[in-house]
XYZ file of C-alpha atoms in Angstrom:
650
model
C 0.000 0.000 0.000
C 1.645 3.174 -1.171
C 0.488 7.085 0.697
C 0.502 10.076 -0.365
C 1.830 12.057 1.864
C 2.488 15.198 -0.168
C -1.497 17.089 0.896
C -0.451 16.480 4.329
C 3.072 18.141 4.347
C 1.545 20.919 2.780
C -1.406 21.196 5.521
C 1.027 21.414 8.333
C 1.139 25.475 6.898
C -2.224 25.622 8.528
C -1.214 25.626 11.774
C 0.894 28.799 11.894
C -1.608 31.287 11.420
C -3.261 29.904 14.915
C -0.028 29.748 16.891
C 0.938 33.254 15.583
C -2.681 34.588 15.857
C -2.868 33.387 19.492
C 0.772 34.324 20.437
C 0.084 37.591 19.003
C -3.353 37.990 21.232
C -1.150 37.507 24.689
C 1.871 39.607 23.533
C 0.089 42.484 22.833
C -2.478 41.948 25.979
C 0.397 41.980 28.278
C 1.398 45.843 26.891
C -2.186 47.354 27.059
C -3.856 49.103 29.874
C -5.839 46.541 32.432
C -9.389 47.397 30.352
C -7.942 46.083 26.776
C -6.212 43.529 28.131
C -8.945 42.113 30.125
C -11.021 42.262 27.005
C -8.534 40.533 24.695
C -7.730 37.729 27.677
C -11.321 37.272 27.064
C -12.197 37.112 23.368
C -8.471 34.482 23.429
C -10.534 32.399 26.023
C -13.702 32.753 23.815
C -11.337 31.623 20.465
C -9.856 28.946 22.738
C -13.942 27.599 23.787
C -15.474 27.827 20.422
C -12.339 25.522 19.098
C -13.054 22.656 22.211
C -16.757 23.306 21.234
C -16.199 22.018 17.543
C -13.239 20.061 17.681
C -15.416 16.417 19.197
C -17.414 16.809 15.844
C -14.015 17.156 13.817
C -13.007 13.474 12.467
C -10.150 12.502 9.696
C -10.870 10.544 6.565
C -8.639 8.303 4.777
C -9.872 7.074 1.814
C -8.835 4.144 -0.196
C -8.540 3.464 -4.228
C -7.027 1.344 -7.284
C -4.363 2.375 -9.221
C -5.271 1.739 -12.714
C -1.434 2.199 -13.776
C 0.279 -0.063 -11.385
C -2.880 -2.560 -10.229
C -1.705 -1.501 -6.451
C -4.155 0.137 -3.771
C -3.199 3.652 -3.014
C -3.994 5.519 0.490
C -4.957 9.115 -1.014
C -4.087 12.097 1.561
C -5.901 12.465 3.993
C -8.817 15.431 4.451
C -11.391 16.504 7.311
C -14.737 16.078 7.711
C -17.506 16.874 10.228
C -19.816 14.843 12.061
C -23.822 17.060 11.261
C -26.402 14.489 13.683
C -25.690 11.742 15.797
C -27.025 9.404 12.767
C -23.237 8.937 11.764
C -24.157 11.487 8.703
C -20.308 13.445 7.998
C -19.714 16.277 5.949
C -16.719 16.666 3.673
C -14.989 18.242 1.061
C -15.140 17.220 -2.624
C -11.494 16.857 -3.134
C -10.476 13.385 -3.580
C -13.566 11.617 -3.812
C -14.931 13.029 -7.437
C -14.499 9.282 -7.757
C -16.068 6.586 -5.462
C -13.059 4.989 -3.987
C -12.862 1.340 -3.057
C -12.740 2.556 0.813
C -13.417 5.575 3.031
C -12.036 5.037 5.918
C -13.105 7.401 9.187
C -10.203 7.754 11.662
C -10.983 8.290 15.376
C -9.393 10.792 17.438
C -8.366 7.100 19.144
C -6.757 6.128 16.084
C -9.616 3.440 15.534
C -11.004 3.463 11.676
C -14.442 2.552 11.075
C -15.902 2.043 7.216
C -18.368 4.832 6.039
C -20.355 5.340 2.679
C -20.715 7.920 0.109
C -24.273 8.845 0.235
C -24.435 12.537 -2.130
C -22.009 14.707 -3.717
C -23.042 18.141 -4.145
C -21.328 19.250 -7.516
C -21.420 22.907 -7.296
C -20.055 23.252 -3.971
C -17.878 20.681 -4.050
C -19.449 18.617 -0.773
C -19.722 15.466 -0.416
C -22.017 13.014 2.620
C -21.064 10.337 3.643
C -22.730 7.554 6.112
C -20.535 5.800 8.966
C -22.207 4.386 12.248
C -23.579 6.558 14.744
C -20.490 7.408 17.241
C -23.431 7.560 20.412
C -20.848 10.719 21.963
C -23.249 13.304 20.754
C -20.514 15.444 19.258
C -21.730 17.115 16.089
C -22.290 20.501 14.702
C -25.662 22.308 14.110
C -26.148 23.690 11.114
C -28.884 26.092 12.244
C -27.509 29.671 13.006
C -29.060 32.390 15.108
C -27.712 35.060 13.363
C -26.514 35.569 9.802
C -22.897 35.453 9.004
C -21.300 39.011 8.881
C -18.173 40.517 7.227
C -15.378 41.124 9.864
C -16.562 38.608 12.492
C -14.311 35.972 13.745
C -13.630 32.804 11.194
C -11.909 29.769 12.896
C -11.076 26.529 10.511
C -10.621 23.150 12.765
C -9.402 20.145 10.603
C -7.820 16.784 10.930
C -6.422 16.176 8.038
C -2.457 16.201 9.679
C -3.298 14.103 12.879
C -6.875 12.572 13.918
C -5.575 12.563 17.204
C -4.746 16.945 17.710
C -7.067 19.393 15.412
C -5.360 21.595 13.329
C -6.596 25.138 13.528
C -6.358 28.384 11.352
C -7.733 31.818 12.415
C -9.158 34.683 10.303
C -11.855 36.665 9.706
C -14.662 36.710 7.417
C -14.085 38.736 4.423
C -16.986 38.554 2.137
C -20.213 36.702 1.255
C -21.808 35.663 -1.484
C -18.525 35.309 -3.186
C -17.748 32.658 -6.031
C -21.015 33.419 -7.952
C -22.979 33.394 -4.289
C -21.768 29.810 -4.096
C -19.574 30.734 -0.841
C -18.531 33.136 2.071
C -14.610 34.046 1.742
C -12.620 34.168 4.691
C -9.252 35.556 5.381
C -7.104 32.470 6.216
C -4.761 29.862 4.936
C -6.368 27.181 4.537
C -4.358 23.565 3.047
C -6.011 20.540 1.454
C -5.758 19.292 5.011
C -8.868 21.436 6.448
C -10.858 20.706 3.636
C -14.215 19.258 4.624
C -13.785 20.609 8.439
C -15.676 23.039 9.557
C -15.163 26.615 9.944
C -16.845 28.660 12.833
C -17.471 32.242 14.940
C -16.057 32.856 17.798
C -19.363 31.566 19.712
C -18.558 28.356 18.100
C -21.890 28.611 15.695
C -20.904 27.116 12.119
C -20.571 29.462 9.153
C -20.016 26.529 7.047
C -17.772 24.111 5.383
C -14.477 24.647 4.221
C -14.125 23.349 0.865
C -12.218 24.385 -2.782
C -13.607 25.906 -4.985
C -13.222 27.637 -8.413
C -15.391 30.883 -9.726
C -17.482 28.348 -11.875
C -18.507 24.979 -10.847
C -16.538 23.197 -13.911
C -14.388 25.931 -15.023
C -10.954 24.659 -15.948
C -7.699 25.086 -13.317
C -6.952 23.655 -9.970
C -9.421 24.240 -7.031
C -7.069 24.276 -4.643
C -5.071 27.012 -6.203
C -6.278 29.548 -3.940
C -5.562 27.759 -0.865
C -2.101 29.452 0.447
C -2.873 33.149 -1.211
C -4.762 33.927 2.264
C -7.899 33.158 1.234
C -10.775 30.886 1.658
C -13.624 30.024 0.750
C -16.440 28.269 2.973
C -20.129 26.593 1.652
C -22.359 28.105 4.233
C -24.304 26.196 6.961
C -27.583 27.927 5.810
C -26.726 26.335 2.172
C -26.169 23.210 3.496
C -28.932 22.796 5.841
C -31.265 23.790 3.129
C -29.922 20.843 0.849
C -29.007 18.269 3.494
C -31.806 16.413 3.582
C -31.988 16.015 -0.341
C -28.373 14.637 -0.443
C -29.297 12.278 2.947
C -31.865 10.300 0.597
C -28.781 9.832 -2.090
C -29.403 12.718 -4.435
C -26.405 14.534 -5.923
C -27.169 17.886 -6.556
C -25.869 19.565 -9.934
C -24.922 23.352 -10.556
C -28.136 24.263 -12.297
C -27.266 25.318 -16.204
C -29.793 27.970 -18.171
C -27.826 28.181 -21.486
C -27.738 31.636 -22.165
C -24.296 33.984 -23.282
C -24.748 37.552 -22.659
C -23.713 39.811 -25.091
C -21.316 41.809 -22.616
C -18.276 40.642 -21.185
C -17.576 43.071 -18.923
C -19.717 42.571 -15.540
C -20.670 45.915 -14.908
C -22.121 46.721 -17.818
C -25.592 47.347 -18.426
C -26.329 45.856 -21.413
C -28.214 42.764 -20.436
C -29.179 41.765 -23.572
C -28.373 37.752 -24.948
C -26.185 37.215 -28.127
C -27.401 33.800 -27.462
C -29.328 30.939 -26.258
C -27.832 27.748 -26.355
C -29.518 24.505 -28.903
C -30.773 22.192 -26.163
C -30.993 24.137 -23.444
C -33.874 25.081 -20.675
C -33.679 28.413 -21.662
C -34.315 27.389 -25.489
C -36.982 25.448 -24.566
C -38.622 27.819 -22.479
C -38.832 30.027 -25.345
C -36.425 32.709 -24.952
C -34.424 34.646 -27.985
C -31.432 35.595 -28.647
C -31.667 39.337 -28.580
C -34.423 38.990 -25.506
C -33.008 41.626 -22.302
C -32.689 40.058 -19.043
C -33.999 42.523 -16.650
C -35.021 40.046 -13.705
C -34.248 36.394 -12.534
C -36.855 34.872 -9.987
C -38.050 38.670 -9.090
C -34.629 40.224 -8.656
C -33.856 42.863 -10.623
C -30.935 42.076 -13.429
C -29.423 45.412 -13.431
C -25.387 44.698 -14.506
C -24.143 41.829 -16.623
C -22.662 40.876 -13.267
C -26.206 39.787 -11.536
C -26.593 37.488 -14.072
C -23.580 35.084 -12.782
C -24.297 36.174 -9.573
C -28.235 35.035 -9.950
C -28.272 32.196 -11.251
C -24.374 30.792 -9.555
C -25.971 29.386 -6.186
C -28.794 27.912 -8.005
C -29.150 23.696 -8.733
C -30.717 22.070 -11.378
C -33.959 21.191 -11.494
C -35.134 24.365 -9.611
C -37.905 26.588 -11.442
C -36.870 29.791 -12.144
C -39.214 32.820 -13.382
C -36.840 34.577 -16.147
C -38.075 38.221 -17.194
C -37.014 39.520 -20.384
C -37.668 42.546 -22.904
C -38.386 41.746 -26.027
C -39.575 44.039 -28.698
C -40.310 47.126 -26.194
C -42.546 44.290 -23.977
C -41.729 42.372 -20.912
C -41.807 38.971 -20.678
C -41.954 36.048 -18.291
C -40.742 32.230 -18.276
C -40.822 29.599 -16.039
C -37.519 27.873 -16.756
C -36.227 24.260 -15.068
C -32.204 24.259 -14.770
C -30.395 21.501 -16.033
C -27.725 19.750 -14.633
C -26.309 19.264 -18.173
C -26.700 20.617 -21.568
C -25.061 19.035 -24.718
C -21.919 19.963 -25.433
C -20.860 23.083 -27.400
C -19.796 21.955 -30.939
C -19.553 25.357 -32.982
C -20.812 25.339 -36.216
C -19.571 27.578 -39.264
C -21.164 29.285 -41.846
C -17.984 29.610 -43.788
C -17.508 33.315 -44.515
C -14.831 35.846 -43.694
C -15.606 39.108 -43.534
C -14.168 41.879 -44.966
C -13.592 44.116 -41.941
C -14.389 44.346 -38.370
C -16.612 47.344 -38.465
C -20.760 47.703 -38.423
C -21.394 46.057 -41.555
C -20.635 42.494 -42.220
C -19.529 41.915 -45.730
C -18.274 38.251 -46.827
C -15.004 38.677 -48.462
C -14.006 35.418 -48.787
C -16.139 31.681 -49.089
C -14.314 28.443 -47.841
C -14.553 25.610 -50.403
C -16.980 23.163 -49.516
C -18.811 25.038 -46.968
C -22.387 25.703 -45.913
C -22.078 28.992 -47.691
C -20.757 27.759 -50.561
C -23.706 25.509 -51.108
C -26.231 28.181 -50.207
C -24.728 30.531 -53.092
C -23.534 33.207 -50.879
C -21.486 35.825 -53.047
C -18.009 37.787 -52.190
C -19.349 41.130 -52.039
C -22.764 40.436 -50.117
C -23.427 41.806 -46.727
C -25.186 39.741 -43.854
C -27.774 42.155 -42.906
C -29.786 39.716 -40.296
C -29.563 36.124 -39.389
C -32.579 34.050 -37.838
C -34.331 37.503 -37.922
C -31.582 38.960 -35.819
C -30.332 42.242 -36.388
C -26.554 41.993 -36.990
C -24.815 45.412 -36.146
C -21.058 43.490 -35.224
C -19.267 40.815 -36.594
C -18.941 39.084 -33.324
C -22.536 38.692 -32.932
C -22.849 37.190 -36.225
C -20.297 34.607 -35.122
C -21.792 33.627 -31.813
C -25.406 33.317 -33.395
C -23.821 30.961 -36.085
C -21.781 29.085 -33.454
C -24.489 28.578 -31.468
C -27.381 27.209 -33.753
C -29.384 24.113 -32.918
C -27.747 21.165 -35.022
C -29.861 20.152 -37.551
C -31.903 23.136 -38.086
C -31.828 25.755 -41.422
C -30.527 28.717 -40.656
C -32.024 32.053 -42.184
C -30.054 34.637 -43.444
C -30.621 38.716 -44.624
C -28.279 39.661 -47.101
C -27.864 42.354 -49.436
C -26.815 42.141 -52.760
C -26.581 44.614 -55.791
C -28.476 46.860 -53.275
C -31.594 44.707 -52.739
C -32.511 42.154 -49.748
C -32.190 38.731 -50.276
C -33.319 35.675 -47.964
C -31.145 32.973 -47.631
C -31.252 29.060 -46.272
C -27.959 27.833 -45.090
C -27.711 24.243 -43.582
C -24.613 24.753 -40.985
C -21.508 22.414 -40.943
C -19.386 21.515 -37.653
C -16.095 23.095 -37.624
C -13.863 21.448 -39.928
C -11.032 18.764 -38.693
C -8.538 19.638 -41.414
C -6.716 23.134 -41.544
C -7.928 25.249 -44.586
C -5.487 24.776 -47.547
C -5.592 28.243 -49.487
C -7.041 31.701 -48.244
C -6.943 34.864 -50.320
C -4.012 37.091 -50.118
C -4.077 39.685 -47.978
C -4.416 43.394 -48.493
C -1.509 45.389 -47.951
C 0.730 42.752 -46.391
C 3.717 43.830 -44.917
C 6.890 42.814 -46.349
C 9.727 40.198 -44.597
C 12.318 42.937 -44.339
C 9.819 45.827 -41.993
C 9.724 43.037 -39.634
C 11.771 43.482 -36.456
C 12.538 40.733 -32.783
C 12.335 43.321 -29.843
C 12.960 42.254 -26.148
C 10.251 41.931 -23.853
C 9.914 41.528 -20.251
C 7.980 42.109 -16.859
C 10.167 43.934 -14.372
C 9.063 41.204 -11.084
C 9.800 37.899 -13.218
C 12.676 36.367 -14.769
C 10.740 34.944 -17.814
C 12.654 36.487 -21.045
C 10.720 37.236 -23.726
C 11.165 38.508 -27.353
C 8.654 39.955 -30.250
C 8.591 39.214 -33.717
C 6.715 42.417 -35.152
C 6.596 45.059 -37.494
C 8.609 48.225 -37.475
C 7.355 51.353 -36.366
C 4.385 51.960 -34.052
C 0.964 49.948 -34.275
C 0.179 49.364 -37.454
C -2.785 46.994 -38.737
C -4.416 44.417 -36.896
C -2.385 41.380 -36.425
C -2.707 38.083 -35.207
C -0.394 36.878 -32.453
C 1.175 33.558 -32.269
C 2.471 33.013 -28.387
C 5.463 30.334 -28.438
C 6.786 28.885 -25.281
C 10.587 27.442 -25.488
C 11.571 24.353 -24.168
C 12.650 24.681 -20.593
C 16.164 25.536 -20.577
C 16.580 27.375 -24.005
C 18.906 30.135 -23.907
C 18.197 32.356 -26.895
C 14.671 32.972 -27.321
C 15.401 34.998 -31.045
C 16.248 31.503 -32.958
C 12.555 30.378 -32.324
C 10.845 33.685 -33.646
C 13.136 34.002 -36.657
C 12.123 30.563 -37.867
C 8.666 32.189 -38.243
C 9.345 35.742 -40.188
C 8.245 34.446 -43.539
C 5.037 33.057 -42.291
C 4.502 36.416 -39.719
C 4.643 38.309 -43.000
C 2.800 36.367 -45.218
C -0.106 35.949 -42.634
C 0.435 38.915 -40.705
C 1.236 37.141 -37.548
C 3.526 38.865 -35.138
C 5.114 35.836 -32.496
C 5.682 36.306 -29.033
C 8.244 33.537 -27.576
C 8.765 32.942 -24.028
C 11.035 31.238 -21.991
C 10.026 29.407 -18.956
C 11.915 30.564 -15.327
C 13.498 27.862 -14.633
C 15.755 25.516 -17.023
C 14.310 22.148 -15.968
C 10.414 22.880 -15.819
C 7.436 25.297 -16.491
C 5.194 26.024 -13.262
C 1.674 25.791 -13.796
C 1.656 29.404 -11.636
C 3.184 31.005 -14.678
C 0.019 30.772 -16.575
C -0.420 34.211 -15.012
C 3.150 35.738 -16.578
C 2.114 34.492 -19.790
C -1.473 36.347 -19.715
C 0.300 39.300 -18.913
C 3.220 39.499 -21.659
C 0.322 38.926 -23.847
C -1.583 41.981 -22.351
C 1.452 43.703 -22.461
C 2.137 42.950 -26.398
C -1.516 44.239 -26.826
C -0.670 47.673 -25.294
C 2.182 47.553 -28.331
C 0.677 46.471 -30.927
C -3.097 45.567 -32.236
C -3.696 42.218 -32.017
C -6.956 40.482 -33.532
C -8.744 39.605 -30.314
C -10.198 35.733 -32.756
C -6.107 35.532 -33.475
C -4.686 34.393 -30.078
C -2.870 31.354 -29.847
C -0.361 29.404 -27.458
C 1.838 27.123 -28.760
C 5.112 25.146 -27.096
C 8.069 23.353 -27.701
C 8.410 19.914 -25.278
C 7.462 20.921 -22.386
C 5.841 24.586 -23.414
C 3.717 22.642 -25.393
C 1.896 21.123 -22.438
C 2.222 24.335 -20.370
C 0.492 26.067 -24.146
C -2.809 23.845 -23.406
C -2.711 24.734 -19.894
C -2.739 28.529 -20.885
C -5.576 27.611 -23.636
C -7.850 25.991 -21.085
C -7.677 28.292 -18.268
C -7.446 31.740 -19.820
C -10.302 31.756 -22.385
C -11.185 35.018 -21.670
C -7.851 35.851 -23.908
C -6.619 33.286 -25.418
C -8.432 31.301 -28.941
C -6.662 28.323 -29.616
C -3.994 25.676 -28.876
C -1.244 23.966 -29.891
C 0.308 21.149 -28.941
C 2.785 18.006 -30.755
C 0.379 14.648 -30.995
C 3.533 13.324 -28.638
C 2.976 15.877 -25.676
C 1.138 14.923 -22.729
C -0.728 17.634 -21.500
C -2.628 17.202 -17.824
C -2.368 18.871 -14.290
C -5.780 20.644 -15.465
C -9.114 20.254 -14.831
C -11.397 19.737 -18.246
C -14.675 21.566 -18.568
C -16.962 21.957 -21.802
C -15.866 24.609 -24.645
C -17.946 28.119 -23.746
C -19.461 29.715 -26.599
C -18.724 33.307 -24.268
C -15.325 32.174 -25.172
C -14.350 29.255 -27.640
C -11.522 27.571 -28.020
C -10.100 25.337 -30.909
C -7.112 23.079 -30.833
C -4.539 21.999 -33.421
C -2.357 19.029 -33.139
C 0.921 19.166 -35.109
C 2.731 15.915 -36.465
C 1.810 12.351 -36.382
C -0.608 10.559 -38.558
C -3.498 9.654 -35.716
C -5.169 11.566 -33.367
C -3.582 11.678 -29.630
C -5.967 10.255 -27.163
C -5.673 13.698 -25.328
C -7.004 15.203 -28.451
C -10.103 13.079 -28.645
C -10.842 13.559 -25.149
C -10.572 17.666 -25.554
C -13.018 16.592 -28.376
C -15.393 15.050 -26.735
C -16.215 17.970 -24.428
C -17.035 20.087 -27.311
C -13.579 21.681 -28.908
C -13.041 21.681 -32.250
C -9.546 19.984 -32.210
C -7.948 19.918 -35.992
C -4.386 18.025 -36.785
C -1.943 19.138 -39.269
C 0.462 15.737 -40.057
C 3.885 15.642 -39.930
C 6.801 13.136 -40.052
C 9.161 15.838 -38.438
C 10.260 15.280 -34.294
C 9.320 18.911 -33.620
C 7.283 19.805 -36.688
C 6.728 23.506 -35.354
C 10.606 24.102 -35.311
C 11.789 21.794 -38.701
C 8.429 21.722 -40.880
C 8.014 24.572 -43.073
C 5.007 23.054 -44.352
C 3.312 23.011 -40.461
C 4.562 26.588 -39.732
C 2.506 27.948 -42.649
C -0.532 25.697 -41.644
C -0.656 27.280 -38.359
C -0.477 30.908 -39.917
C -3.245 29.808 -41.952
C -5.469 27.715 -39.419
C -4.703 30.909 -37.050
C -6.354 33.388 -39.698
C -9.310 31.514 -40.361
C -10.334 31.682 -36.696
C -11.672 34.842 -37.284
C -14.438 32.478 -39.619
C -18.406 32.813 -39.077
């Protein structure tokens, strides 16, 4: 039997905050005048009782699993969790039992181990109940509270994850509520893998909740426990739970609850409530709202910023009925909507148009062989006035309402041609799986020799960094190819020079980056990346459809990392068929923000790139017989310039 012992090292950082917090408390009681003192010699004694108050209902799980690599039984770290009634019902954290293990394991404070089962997992709060036998001592928590839980009060996280016989404790104070899309209350504490599933409480020993990790979205792609020594935690509250407790008690998992609508803003305080789209398949589809419809309320609350949307609908599970209020057409509307706990995967679909420029009017100034435009007789030189009876003022809105069409369904187009309307049926294809072979030449290009490698960097990280771009200040809009060297390279300008013929024929500039250290890249340099490429958008004009990451060796697993977590910003991926990206978790492609992939060399698909399929990316392969076909094959180098232009395709 092999443990992991690596969670629990880690944990043992939880303890510090409580020894200094509490160390702190008598130091500085000892210099005050008798009043102060007295009072902080009280609230340590009150700290001290709400800790012996929680600390019987505190237990430690160990839980128990198959290794599918080795055929061996593995003892995974182990985590808290916290007795609720004197059933034998415990509360605990999500984290390391997505999967039902062979064994859970409960771990007295004797060192005796008793066998408990997973009853419920709670999905979007990442809880999970399990069922041991009643212990008869009567130690549990209550998740009733008297009062609600206020910002600045006391927040004190017991665990067991480093010892079942001595509770681990960290001290802070509550910071917010409602946080992670109203999913959580954040507290000001460190809080390791260890506490997870303990619980975290005032200083009269009432519960505020359930310490737990947790991501902004329930699904979103990154590690959960990322936040865990920044300071900060997060905690499901005991109101939360109590409400849901009894569901998961009669073996219910409960599911984030899913709509399936994308607001046309981005940024969350904007006003614009309006929806680019609503999602093929979806509740909301079904219900009967459109793509252009306003949100303005969400089960009587007002939807006044693009930020109540999220906010709304976050702490909500599926199969709850919801009463959605929209304007439409100068009229308000109502719908009684049921969440879903899934809706079918994303798969874009394409018209197969590019448009002339990014401006108000959308003119098609190019056709793709073989596509659904193609066969509809779409002309260079007509512009898409309307589509499905939508008004299209943007290019970007004509994109997401192609991307997100039902399957299987005509779509209707307005165009205008010769200066007269004209209504068109298009039957949609899926993305294609091959790169494009030819696209028209572009206007203007700029020519090999105006191209220049300047030196970029961020003045608090040692990441070097160099720019393939043109001379002279902005210029046109370019696309921007993001390569990240092998861990160890020294010169950072061989890698972009390789690429000057294909930056000028395709107008690409390429940003290469070197990882900090010569023998790995760090998953927490995800964040240095997103900023060089801010930074390079402050220089130049980048096409916001034209980001992508690619890598050498190691980079190249580090480049689907980037792709995955920082959709926001970033449009596609690349990645050898030999690399073997992971460390991440996987969640479906976003139409708010899709990504496509492209594999480079080999002949078949890598198993990593049907499984990023499967979720809903559009992952395409370019072959090649070269080792490192991004650095030897001039032939893959101008399929990327290519296949990174005709992202910008509706």
């Amino acid at each position: 039997m092999r443990q992991n012992h690596q969670s629990s090292r880690r944990g043992r950082r939880g303890i510090a905050p409580f020894i200094a917090s509490l160390s702190l408390a008598v130091v500085f009681a000892a210099s005050q005048p008798p009043g102060v003192a007295i009072a902080q010699d009280a609230e340590y004694a009150a700290i001290q009782q709400a800790i012996q108050k929680t600390a019987g209902a505190v237990v430690q799980i160990e839980t128990i699993g198959a290794s599918a690599s080795q055929g061996e039984l593995t003892l995974g770290a182990p985590i808290s969790g916290t007795r609720i009634d004197d059933q034998g019902h415990i509360l605990t954290s999500l984290w390391g039992l997505e999967e039902t293990p062979a064994s859970i394991l409960i771990v007295q404070a004797d060192g005796s181990r008793q066998p408990a089962e997973l009853v419920a997992r709670d999905f979007s709060r990442e809880l999970v109940l399990l069922k041991t036998k009643p212990s008869g001592s009567g130690n549990h928590v209550a998740l009733q509270r008297k009062e609600k839980v206020r910002v600045g009060q006391w927040a004190i996280a017991v665990g067991r994850g480093i010892s079942p016989e001595t509770p681990s404790v960290s001290i802070g104070i509550v910071s917010a509520t409602e946080r992670m899309f109203g999913r959580a209350v954040q507290i000001d504490a460190r809080i390791s893998p260890s506490f997870y599933g303990g619980p975290v409480v005032d200083i009269n020993g009432e519960m505020i909740g359930i310490s737990v990790p947790m991501k902004p979205e329930a699904g979103s792609a990154g590690e959960k426990s990322d936040w865990y020594d920044s300071g900060i935690a997060f905690v499901v509250s005991a109101e939360a739970i109590a409400s849901r407790v009894e569901t998961m008690k009669a073996g219910k998992d409960i599911r984030a609850g899913k709509l399936g609508i994308v607001p046309a803003s981005k940024m969350p305080f904007s006003d614009d409530t309006t929806l680019s789209a609503v999602l093929a398949l979806s509740p909301a589809k079904r219900a009967g709202i459109q793509a252009a419809d306003k949100l303005i309320a969400i089960d009587g609350q007002a939807v006044r910023w693009n930020a109540d949307i999220k906010q709304l609908l976050g702490p909500r599970d599926a199969g709850e009925v919801l009463k959605i209020k929209v304007l439409r057409d100068e009229k308000e509307l109502e719908f009684e909507v049921e969440l879903a706990a899934d809706i079918p995967a994303f798969r874009p679909r394409v018209l197969g148009v590019l448009a002339d420029s990014q401006d108000k009017s959308l003119q098609i100034a190019h056709i793709f062989d073989d596509s659904a435009a193609a066969s509809a007789k779409l002309q260079i030189g007509d512009t898409i006035q309307a589509i499905d009876g939508n008004k299209i003022d943007d290019v970007d809105r004509a994109r997401l309402l192609v991307m997100t069409h039902p399957p299987g369904e005509d779509l209707d187009l307005t165009v205008l041609r010769d200066g007269k309307p004209l209504d068109v049926r298009c039957d949609l294809q899926s993305t294609p799986e091959t790169v494009v072979a030819e696209l028209p030449e572009l206007k203007d290009p700029i020519a090999e020799e105006a191209w220049e490698i300047v030196p970029r960097s961020l003045p608090d990280v040692s990441n070097k960094s160099c720019l393939l771009k043109p001379k002279g200040d902005k210029g046109p809009s370019l696309g921007l190819l993001v390569l990240l060297a092998r861990p160890g390279t020294e010169k950072l300008e061989p890698l972009v020079e390789a690429w000057k013929s294909v930056a000028a024929k395709h107008q690409l500039a390429i940003l290469a980056i070197g990882a900090a250290e010569s023998d790995r890249w760090k998953p927490a340099e995800s964040d240095v990346i997103v900023r060089l490429i801010q930074q390079t958008q402050q220089a130049i004009n980048v096409a916001p459809q034209q980001i992508v990451v690619g890598g050498f060796g190691a980079g190249a697993e580090m480049s689907m990392l980037v792709a995955l977590r920082d959709r926001e910003l970033v449009r596609g991926g690349i990645a050898a068929s030999g690399s073997r990206p992971g460390g991440f978790a996987l969640s479906e492609n976003d139409p708010a923000s899709p990504v496509q992939f492209l594999v480079v060399g080999g002949t078949e698909m890598p198993v990593w790139g049907r499984v990023i399929a499967n979720v809903g990316f559009p992952v395409l392969q370019q072959p090649s017989t070269e080792k490192e076909p991004l650095a030897d094959d001039p032939k893959v180098r101008d399929a990327v310039g290519r296949w990174i232009r005709s992202l910008e395709r509706i």
